[in-house]
């Protein structure tokens, strides 16, 4: 199972807005996420439609998270963009599986695939965007600590801190 590129970027947009903590315009979001402004606008529209973000129109417009990072899960964002988690097309409908009626007690693979899909959903539902922020803080703290141990010049340390702040 793979999430689509669109869902991946939606996750990154939510993360960016969570870290920024303030209103950002589509161009700035696109630049920081590494996608075209046009693609960012498409994703931002969907994220707004699903109430993950709030959009502001006009000259001072932009986007901001509609909820705290701790209240948005990875499952919610991925499912909003990609639809339900299903590791096999047979889980999408009975008609999608040519084998669903060929076994006396139903397809044994479908039951196992369904169980695995539910396990993936449960795992994704436990991960909030607050966790991503915590993880990036740990990584950045580690970079700064390593630089301090190496007795790096202050300019080098400042550059590393700036890179972490700009995530």
CSV table of C-alpha atoms in Angstrom, one decimal:
chain,number,residue,atom,x,y,z
A,1,UNK,CA,0.0,0.0,0.0
A,2,UNK,CA,1.2,3.4,-0.9
A,3,UNK,CA,-0.3,6.8,-0.3
A,4,UNK,CA,-0.5,9.0,-3.4
A,5,UNK,CA,1.8,11.9,-4.0
A,6,UNK,CA,-1.1,14.2,-3.4
A,7,UNK,CA,-1.7,12.7,0.1
A,8,UNK,CA,2.0,12.9,0.9
A,9,UNK,CA,2.0,16.6,0.0
A,10,UNK,CA,-1.2,17.2,2.0
A,11,UNK,CA,0.6,15.7,5.0
A,12,UNK,CA,3.5,18.0,4.4
A,13,UNK,CA,1.3,21.1,4.0
A,14,UNK,CA,-0.5,20.3,7.3
A,15,UNK,CA,2.9,19.9,9.0
A,16,UNK,CA,4.2,23.1,7.5
A,17,UNK,CA,1.2,25.0,8.8
A,18,UNK,CA,1.5,23.4,12.2
A,19,UNK,CA,5.1,24.5,12.5
A,20,UNK,CA,4.5,27.9,11.0
A,21,UNK,CA,1.7,28.6,13.5
A,22,UNK,CA,0.5,31.5,11.6
A,23,UNK,CA,-1.3,32.4,8.3
A,24,UNK,CA,0.7,31.6,5.2
A,25,UNK,CA,-0.1,32.3,1.6
A,26,UNK,CA,-0.2,29.5,-1.0
A,27,UNK,CA,3.0,30.6,-2.7
A,28,UNK,CA,4.9,30.4,0.6
A,29,UNK,CA,3.4,27.1,1.4
A,30,UNK,CA,4.2,25.7,-2.0
A,31,UNK,CA,7.8,26.9,-1.8
A,32,UNK,CA,8.4,25.4,1.6
A,33,UNK,CA,6.7,22.1,0.7
A,34,UNK,CA,8.5,21.9,-2.7
A,35,UNK,CA,5.6,21.8,-5.1
A,36,UNK,CA,4.0,24.1,-7.6
A,37,UNK,CA,1.7,26.8,-6.4
A,38,UNK,CA,-1.0,25.3,-8.7
A,39,UNK,CA,-0.8,21.9,-7.1
A,40,UNK,CA,-0.6,23.4,-3.6
A,41,UNK,CA,-3.9,25.3,-4.3
A,42,UNK,CA,-5.6,22.1,-5.4
A,43,UNK,CA,-4.5,20.4,-2.2
A,44,UNK,CA,-5.3,23.4,0.0
A,45,UNK,CA,-8.8,23.5,-1.5
A,46,UNK,CA,-9.4,19.9,-0.4
A,47,UNK,CA,-7.9,20.4,3.0
A,48,UNK,CA,-10.2,23.4,3.5
A,49,UNK,CA,-13.2,21.4,2.2
A,50,UNK,CA,-12.4,18.7,4.8
A,51,UNK,CA,-12.0,21.4,7.6
A,52,UNK,CA,-8.3,20.8,8.3
A,53,UNK,CA,-7.4,24.4,7.4
A,54,UNK,CA,-9.2,27.7,7.3
A,55,UNK,CA,-8.7,29.9,4.2
A,56,UNK,CA,-8.8,33.7,4.2
A,57,UNK,CA,-9.5,35.5,0.9
A,58,UNK,CA,-8.2,38.8,-0.3
A,59,UNK,CA,-5.0,40.7,-0.3
A,60,UNK,CA,-4.1,39.6,3.3
A,61,UNK,CA,-5.4,36.1,2.6
A,62,UNK,CA,-3.8,32.8,3.3
A,63,UNK,CA,-4.3,29.5,5.2
A,64,UNK,CA,-4.0,28.4,8.8
A,65,UNK,CA,-4.7,25.2,10.6
A,66,UNK,CA,-8.4,24.9,11.7
A,67,UNK,CA,-7.4,22.6,14.6
A,68,UNK,CA,-4.5,22.1,16.9
A,69,UNK,CA,-1.8,19.7,15.6
A,70,UNK,CA,-2.6,17.3,18.4
A,71,UNK,CA,-6.2,17.0,17.1
A,72,UNK,CA,-5.3,16.1,13.5
A,73,UNK,CA,-4.2,12.5,12.7
A,74,UNK,CA,-2.3,11.1,9.8
A,75,UNK,CA,-5.3,8.8,9.1
A,76,UNK,CA,-7.6,11.7,8.8
A,77,UNK,CA,-5.5,13.5,6.2
A,78,UNK,CA,-4.6,10.5,4.2
A,79,UNK,CA,-8.1,9.2,4.1
A,80,UNK,CA,-9.5,12.6,3.1
A,81,UNK,CA,-7.2,12.7,0.1
A,82,UNK,CA,-6.9,9.1,-0.9
A,83,UNK,CA,-10.1,7.6,0.5
A,84,UNK,CA,-10.4,4.6,2.8
A,85,UNK,CA,-7.3,2.5,3.6
A,86,UNK,CA,-7.4,-0.7,1.6
A,87,UNK,CA,-4.4,-2.8,0.8
A,88,UNK,CA,-6.2,-4.7,-1.9
A,89,UNK,CA,-8.8,-3.6,-4.4
A,90,UNK,CA,-11.1,-6.5,-3.3
A,91,UNK,CA,-11.8,-4.5,-0.1
A,92,UNK,CA,-13.4,-1.7,-2.0
A,93,UNK,CA,-16.5,-3.8,-3.0
A,94,UNK,CA,-17.7,-7.3,-3.4
A,95,UNK,CA,-17.8,-6.8,-7.1
A,96,UNK,CA,-14.1,-5.9,-7.2
A,97,UNK,CA,-13.2,-9.5,-6.1
A,98,UNK,CA,-13.7,-12.3,-8.6
A,99,UNK,CA,-13.1,-14.8,-5.8
A,100,UNK,CA,-15.6,-13.6,-3.2
A,101,UNK,CA,-18.3,-16.1,-4.2
A,102,UNK,CA,-16.0,-18.9,-5.3
A,103,UNK,CA,-15.3,-20.1,-1.8
A,104,UNK,CA,-17.9,-21.8,0.4
A,105,UNK,CA,-17.1,-19.6,3.4
A,106,UNK,CA,-16.0,-16.5,1.6
A,107,UNK,CA,-12.5,-15.5,0.5
A,108,UNK,CA,-9.9,-16.1,3.1
A,109,UNK,CA,-7.6,-13.5,1.6
A,110,UNK,CA,-10.2,-10.8,1.8
A,111,UNK,CA,-10.6,-11.3,5.6
A,112,UNK,CA,-6.8,-11.2,6.1
A,113,UNK,CA,-6.4,-8.1,3.9
A,114,UNK,CA,-9.2,-6.4,5.8
A,115,UNK,CA,-7.6,-7.2,9.1
A,116,UNK,CA,-4.3,-5.8,7.9
A,117,UNK,CA,-6.0,-2.7,6.5
A,118,UNK,CA,-7.7,-2.1,9.9
A,119,UNK,CA,-4.3,-2.5,11.6
A,120,UNK,CA,-2.8,0.1,9.3
A,121,UNK,CA,-5.7,2.5,10.0
A,122,UNK,CA,-5.3,2.0,13.7
A,123,UNK,CA,-1.6,2.8,13.5
A,124,UNK,CA,-2.2,5.9,11.4
A,125,UNK,CA,-4.9,7.1,13.7
A,126,UNK,CA,-2.5,7.1,16.6
A,127,UNK,CA,-0.1,9.5,14.9
A,128,UNK,CA,-1.0,13.2,15.3
A,129,UNK,CA,0.8,16.2,13.8
A,130,UNK,CA,2.0,17.1,17.3
A,131,UNK,CA,4.1,14.0,17.1
A,132,UNK,CA,5.8,15.2,13.8
A,133,UNK,CA,6.6,18.5,15.6
A,134,UNK,CA,8.1,16.6,18.6
A,135,UNK,CA,10.1,14.4,16.3
A,136,UNK,CA,11.5,17.3,14.3
A,137,UNK,CA,12.4,19.0,17.6
A,138,UNK,CA,14.3,15.9,18.7
A,139,UNK,CA,16.2,15.8,15.4
A,140,UNK,CA,17.0,19.5,15.5
A,141,UNK,CA,18.1,19.4,19.2
A,142,UNK,CA,20.4,16.5,18.2
A,143,UNK,CA,21.9,18.5,15.4
A,144,UNK,CA,22.6,21.5,17.7
A,145,UNK,CA,24.0,19.2,20.4
A,146,UNK,CA,26.3,17.5,17.9
A,147,UNK,CA,27.5,20.9,16.7
A,148,UNK,CA,28.2,22.1,20.2
A,149,UNK,CA,30.1,18.9,21.0
A,150,UNK,CA,32.3,19.5,18.0
A,151,UNK,CA,32.9,23.0,19.3
A,152,UNK,CA,31.6,24.4,16.0
A,153,UNK,CA,32.0,28.1,15.3
A,154,UNK,CA,29.0,30.1,16.3
A,155,UNK,CA,28.1,30.9,12.6
A,156,UNK,CA,27.9,27.1,11.9
A,157,UNK,CA,25.7,26.5,14.9
A,158,UNK,CA,23.4,29.4,14.0
A,159,UNK,CA,23.0,28.0,10.5
A,160,UNK,CA,22.0,24.7,11.9
A,161,UNK,CA,19.5,26.3,14.3
A,162,UNK,CA,18.1,28.3,11.4
A,163,UNK,CA,17.7,25.2,9.3
A,164,UNK,CA,15.7,23.6,12.1
A,165,UNK,CA,13.5,26.7,12.6
A,166,UNK,CA,12.7,26.8,8.9
A,167,UNK,CA,11.4,23.3,8.6
